[in-house]
PDB file of C-alpha atoms in Angstrom:
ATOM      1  CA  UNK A   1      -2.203  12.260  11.487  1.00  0.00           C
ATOM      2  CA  UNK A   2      -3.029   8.666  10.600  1.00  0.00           C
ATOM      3  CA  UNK A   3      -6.371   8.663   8.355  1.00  0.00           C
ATOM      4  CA  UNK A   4      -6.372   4.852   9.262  1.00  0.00           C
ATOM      5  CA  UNK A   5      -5.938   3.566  12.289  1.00  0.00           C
ATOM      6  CA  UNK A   6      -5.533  -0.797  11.998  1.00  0.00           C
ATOM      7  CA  UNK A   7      -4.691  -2.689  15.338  1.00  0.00           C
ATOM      8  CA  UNK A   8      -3.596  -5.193  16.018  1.00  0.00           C
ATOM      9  CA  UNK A   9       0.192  -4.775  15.283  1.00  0.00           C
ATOM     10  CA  UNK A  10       0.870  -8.323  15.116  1.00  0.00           C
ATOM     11  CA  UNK A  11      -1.594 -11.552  15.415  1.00  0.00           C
ATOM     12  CA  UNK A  12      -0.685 -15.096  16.158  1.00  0.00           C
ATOM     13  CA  UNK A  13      -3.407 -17.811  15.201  1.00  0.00           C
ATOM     14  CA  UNK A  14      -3.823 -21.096  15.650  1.00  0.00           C
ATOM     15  CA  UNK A  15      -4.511 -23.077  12.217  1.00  0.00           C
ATOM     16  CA  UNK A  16      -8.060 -23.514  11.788  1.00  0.00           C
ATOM     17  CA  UNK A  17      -8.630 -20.411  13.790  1.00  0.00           C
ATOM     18  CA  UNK A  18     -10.126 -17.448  12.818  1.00  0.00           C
ATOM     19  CA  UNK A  19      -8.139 -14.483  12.274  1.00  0.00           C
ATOM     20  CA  UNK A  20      -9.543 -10.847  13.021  1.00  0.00           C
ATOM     21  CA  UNK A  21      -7.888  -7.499  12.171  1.00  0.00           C
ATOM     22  CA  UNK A  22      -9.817  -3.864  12.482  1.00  0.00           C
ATOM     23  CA  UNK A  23      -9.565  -0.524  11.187  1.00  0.00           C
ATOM     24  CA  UNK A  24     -11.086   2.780  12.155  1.00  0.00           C
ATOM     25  CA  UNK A  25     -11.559   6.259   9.782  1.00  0.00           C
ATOM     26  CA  UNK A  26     -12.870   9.777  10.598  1.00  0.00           C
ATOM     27  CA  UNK A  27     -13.073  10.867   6.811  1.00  0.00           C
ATOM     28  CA  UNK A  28     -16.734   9.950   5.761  1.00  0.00           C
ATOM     29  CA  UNK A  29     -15.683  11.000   2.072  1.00  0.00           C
ATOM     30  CA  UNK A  30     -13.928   7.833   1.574  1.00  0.00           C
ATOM     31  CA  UNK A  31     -15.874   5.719  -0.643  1.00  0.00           C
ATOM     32  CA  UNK A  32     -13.951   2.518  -1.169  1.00  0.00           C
ATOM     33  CA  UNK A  33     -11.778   0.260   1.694  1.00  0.00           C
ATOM     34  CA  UNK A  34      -9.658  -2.457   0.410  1.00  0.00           C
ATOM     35  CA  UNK A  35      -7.112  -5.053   1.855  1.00  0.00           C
ATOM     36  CA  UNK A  36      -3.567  -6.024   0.538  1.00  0.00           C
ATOM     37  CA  UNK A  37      -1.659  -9.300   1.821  1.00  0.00           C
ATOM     38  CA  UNK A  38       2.032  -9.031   1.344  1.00  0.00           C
ATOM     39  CA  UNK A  39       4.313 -11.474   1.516  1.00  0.00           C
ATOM     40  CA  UNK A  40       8.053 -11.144   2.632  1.00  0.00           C
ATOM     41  CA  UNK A  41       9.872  -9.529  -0.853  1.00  0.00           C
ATOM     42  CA  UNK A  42       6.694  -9.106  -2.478  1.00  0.00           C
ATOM     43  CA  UNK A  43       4.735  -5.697  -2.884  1.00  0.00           C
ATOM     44  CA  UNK A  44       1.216  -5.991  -1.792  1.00  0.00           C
ATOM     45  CA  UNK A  45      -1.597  -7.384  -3.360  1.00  0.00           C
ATOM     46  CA  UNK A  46      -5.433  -6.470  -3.838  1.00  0.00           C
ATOM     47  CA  UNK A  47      -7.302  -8.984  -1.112  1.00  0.00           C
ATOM     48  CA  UNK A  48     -10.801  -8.072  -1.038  1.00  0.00           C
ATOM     49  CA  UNK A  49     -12.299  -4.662  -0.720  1.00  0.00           C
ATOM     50  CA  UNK A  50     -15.777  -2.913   0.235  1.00  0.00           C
ATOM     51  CA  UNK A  51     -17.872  -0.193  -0.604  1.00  0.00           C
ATOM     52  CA  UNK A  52     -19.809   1.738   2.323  1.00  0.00           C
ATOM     53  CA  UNK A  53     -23.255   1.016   0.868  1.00  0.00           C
ATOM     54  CA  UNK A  54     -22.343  -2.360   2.162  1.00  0.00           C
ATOM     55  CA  UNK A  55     -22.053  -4.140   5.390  1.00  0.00           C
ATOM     56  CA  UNK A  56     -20.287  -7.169   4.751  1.00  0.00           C
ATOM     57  CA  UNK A  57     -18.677  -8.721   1.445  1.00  0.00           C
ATOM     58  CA  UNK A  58     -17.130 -12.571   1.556  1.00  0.00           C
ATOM     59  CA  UNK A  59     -15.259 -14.114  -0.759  1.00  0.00           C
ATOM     60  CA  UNK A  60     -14.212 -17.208   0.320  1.00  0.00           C
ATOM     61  CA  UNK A  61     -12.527 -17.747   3.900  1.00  0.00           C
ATOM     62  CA  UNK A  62     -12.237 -13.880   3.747  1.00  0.00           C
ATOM     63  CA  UNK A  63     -14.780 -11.567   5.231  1.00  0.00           C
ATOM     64  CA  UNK A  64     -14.967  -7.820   5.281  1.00  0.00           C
ATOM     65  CA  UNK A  65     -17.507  -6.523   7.665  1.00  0.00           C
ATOM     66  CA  UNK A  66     -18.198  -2.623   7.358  1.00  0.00           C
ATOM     67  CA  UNK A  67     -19.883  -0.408  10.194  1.00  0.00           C
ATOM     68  CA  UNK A  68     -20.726   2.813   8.108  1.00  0.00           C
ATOM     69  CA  UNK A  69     -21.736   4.744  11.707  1.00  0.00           C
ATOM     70  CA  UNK A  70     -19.140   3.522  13.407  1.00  0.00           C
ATOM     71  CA  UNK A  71     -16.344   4.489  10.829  1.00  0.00           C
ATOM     72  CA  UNK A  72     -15.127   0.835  11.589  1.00  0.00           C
ATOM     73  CA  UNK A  73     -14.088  -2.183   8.783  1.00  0.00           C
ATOM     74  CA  UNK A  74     -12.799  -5.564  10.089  1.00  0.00           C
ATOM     75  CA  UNK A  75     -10.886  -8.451   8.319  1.00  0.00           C
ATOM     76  CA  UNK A  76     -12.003 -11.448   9.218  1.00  0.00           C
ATOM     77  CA  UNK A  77      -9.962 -15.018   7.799  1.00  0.00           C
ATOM     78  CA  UNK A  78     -11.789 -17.980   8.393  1.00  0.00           C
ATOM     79  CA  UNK A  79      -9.813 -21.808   8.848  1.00  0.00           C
ATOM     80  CA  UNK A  80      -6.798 -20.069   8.878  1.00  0.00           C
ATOM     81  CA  UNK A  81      -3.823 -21.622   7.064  1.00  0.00           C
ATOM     82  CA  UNK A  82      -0.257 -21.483   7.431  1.00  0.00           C
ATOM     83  CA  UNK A  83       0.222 -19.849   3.759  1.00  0.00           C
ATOM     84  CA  UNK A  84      -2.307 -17.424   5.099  1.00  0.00           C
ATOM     85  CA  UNK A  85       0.773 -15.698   7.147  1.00  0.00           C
ATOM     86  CA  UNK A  86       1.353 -12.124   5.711  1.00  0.00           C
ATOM     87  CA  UNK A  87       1.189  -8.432   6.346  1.00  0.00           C
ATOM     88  CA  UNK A  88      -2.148  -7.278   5.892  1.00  0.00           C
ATOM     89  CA  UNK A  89      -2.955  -3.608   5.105  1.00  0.00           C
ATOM     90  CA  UNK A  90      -6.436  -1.695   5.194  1.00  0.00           C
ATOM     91  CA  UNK A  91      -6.902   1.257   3.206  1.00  0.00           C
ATOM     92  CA  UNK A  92      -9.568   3.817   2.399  1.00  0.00           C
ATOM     93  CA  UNK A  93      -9.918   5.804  -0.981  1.00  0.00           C
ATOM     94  CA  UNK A  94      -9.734   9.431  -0.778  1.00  0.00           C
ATOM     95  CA  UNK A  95     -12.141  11.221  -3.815  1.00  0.00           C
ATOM     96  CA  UNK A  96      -8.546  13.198  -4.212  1.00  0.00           C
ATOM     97  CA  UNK A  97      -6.989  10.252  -6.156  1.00  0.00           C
ATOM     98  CA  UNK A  98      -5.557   8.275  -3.387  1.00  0.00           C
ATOM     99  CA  UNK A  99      -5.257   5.329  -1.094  1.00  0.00           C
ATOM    100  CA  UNK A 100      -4.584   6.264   3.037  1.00  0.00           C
ATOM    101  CA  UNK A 101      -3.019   3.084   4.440  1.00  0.00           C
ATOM    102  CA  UNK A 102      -2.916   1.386   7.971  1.00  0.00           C
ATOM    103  CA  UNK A 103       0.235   0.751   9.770  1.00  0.00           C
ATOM    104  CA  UNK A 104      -0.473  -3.036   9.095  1.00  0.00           C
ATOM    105  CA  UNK A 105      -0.770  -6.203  10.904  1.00  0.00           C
ATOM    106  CA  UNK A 106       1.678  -8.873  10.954  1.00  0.00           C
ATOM    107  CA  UNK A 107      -0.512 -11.995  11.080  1.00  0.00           C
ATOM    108  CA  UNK A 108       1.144 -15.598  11.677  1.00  0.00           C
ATOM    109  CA  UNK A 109      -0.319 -19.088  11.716  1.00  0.00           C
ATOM    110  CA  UNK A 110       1.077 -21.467  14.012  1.00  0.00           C
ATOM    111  CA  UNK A 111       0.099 -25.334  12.504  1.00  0.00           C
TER     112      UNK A 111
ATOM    113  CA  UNK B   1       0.758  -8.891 -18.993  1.00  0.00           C
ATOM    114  CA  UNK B   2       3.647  -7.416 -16.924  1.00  0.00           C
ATOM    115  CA  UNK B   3       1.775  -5.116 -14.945  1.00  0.00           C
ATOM    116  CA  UNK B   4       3.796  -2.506 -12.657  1.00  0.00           C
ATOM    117  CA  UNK B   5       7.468  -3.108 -13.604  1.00  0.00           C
ATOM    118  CA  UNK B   6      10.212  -1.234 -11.497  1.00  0.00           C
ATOM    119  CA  UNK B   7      13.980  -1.177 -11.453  1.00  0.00           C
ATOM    120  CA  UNK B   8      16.518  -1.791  -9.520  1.00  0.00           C
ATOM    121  CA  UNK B   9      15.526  -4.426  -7.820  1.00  0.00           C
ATOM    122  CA  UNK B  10      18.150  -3.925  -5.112  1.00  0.00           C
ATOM    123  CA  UNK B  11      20.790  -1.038  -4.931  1.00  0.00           C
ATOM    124  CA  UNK B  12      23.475   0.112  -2.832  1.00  0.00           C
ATOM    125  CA  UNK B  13      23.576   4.270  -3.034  1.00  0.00           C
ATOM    126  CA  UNK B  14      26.515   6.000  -1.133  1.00  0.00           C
ATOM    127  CA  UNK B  15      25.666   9.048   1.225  1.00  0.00           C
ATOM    128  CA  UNK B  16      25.294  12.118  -1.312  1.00  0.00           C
ATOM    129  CA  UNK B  17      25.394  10.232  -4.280  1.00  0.00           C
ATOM    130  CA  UNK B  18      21.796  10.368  -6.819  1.00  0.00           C
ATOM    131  CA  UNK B  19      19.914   7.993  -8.275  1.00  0.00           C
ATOM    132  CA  UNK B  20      16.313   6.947 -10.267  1.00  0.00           C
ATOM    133  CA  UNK B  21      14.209   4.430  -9.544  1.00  0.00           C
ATOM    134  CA  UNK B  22      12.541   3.345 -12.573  1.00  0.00           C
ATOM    135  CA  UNK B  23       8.660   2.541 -12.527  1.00  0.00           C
ATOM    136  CA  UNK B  24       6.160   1.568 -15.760  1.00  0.00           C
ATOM    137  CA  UNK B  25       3.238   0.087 -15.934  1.00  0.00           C
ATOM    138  CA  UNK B  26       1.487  -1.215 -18.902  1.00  0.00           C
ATOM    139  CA  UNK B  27      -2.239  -1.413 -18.004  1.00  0.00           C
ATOM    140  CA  UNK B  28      -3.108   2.514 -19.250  1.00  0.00           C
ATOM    141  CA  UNK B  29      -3.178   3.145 -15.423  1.00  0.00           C
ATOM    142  CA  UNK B  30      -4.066   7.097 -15.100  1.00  0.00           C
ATOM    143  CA  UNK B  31      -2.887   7.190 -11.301  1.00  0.00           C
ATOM    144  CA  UNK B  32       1.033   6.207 -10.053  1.00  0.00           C
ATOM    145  CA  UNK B  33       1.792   6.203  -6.941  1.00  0.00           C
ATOM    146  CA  UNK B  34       5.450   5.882  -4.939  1.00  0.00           C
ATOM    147  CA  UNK B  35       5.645   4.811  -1.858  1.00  0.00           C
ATOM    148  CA  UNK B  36       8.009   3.685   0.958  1.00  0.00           C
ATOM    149  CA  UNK B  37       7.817   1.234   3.813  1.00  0.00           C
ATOM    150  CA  UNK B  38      10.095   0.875   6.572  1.00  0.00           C
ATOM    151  CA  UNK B  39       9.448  -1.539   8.868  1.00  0.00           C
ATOM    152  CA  UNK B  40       6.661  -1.702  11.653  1.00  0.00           C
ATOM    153  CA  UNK B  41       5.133   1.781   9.999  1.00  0.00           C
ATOM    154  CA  UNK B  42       3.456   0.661   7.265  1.00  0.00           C
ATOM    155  CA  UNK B  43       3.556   2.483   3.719  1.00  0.00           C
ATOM    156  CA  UNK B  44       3.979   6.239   3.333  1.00  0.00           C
ATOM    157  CA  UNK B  45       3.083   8.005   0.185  1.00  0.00           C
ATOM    158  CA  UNK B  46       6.179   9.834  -1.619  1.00  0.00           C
ATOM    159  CA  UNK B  47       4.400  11.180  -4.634  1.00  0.00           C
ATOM    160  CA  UNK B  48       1.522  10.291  -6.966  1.00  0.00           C
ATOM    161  CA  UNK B  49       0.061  11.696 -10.140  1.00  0.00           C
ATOM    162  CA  UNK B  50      -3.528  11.700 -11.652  1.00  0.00           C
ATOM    163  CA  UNK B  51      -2.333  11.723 -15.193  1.00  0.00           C
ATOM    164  CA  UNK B  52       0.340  12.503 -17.511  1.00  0.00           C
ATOM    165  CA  UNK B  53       2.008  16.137 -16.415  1.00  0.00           C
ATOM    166  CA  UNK B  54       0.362  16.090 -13.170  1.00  0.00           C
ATOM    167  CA  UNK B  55       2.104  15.116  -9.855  1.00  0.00           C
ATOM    168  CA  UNK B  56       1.609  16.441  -6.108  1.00  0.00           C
ATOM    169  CA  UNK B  57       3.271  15.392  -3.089  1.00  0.00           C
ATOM    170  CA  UNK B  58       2.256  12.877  -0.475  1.00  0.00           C
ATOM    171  CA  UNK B  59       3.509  12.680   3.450  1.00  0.00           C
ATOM    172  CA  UNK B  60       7.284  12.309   3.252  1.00  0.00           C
ATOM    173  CA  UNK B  61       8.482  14.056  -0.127  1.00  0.00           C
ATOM    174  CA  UNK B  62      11.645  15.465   1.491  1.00  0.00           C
ATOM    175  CA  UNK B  63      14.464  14.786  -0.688  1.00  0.00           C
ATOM    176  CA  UNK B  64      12.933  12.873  -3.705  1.00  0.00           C
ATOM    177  CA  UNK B  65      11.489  14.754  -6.541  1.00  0.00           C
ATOM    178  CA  UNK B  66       9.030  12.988  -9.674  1.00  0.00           C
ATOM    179  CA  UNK B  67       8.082  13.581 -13.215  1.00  0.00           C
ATOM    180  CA  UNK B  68       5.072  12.154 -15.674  1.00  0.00           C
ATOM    181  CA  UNK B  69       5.901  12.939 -19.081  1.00  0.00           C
ATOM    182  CA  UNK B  70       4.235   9.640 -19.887  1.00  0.00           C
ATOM    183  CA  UNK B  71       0.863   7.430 -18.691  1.00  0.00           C
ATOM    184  CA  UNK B  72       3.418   4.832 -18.529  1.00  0.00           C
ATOM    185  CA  UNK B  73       6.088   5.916 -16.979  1.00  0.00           C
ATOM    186  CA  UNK B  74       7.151   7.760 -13.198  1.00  0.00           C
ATOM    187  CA  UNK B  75      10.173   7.748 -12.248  1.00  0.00           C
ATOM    188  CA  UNK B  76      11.413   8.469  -8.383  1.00  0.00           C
ATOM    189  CA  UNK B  77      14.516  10.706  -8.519  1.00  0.00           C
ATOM    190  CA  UNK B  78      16.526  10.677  -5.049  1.00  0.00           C
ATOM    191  CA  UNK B  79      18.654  13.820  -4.510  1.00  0.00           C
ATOM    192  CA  UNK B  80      21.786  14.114  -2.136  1.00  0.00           C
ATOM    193  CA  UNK B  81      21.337  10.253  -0.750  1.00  0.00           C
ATOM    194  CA  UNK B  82      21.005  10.482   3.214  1.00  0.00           C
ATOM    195  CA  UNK B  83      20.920   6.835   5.463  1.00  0.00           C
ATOM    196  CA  UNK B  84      17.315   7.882   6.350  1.00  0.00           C
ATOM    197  CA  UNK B  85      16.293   6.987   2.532  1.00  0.00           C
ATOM    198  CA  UNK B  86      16.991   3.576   3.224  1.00  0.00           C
ATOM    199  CA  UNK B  87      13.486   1.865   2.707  1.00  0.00           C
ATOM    200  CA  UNK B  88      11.855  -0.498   0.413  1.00  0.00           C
ATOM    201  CA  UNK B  89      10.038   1.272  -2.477  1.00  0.00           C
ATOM    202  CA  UNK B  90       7.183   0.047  -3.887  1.00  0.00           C
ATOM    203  CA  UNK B  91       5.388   2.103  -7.185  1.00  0.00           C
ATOM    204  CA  UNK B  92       1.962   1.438  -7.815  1.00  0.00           C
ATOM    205  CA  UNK B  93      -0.379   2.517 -10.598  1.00  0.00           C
ATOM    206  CA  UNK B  94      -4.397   2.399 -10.237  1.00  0.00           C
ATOM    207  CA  UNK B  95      -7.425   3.505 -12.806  1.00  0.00           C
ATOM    208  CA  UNK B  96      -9.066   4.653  -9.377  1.00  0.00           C
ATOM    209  CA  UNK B  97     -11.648   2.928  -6.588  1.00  0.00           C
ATOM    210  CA  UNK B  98     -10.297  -0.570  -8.799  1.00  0.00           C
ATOM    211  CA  UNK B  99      -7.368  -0.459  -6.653  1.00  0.00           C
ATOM    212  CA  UNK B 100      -3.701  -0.485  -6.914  1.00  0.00           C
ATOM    213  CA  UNK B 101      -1.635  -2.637  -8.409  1.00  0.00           C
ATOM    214  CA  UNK B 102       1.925  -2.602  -6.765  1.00  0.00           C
ATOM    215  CA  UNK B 103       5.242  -3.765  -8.246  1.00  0.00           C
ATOM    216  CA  UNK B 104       8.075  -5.878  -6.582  1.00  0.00           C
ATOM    217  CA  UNK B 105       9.729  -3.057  -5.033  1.00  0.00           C
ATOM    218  CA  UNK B 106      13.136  -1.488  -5.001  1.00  0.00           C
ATOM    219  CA  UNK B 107      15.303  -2.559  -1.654  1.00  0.00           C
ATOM    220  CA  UNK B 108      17.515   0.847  -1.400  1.00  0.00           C
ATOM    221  CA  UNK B 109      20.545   1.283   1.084  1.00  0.00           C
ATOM    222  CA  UNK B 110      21.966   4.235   1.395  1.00  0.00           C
ATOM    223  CA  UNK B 111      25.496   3.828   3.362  1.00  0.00           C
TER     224      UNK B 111
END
């Protein structure tokens, strides 16, 4: 079964908007949730990530905000920008040596 | 620094034929990872190894098999090609809750 469940599927913003993806886990061993952006052709890249003795990490116009009792974690983009259009993936580290993915979100910028 | 480095870039495999998908990093990464991604269902984990001589399997390892004779090196061996294995491959290696680091991917048809 999926060990991540992200929604939504696909997200259409405004530019200048603000962008907002979530993911959900049942596996409280995972210790670690990052984000990759990938472009069309290109593998994904690191984004930001979080560990659960934290509720929210920023870094820059991107936000992760965590819910530890809620098994929830949320993207949030800030002003977003055109070149900000891009799969994004969440993902949670199992202890066993291994990242469990979301589906990913398909996130467009209108200008 | 090159990072994760895999080859072909593109290939076109006929039904039954073999092939190897090349994958090495250079960052003394102990964890590789292979994965797939087809579109709309995000990436699914072929194989991965923890180290050098050590490699399990991840959701879909029907019809590919792996070695690790090296920290550098894991290869992704496709047996008996079938249309289904036409994806987008992506390796990635990791020293653990740092995150991955993907390469450019492999675009495989299989016709």
């Amino acid at each position: 079964q999926q060990q991540v469940k992200q929604s939504p599927q696909s997200l259409i913003v405004q530019k200048g908007g603000i962008s907002i993806i979530n993911c959900a886990y049942e596996n409280t061993a995972f210790d670690y949730f990052p984000w990759y952006q990938q472009f069309p052709g290109k593998g994904p890249a690191l984004l930001i990530a979080i560990r659960p003795d934290v509720s929210e990490k920023k870094e820059g116009r991107f936000t992760i905000s965590f819910n530890k009792s809620a098994k929830q974690f949320s993207l949030h983009i800030m002003d977003s920008q055109p070149g900000d259009s891009a799969t994004y993936f969440c993902a949670a580290w199992s202890t066993l040596g291994r990242l469990y993915f979301g589906r990913g979100t398909q996130l467009t910028v209108w200008p | 620094n090159a990072g994760v480095t895999q080859t072909p870039k593109f290939h076109i495999l006929k039904i039954g034929q073999s092939m190897t998908l090349q994958c090495t990093q250079d960052m003394n990464h102990n964890y590789m990872y292979w994965y797939r991604q087809d579109p709309g269902m995000g990436l699914k984990l072929i194989y991965y190894s923890v180290g050098a001589g050590i490699t399990d399997k991840g959701e879909v390892p029907n019809g590919y098999n792996v070695s690790r004779s090296t920290t550098e090196d894991f290869p992704l061996r496709l047996e008996l090609a079938a249309p289904s294995q036409t994806s987008v491959y992506f390796c990635a290696s990791s020293r653990g809750t740092a995150g991955y680091t993907f390469g450019s991917g492999t675009r495989l048809t299989v016709v």
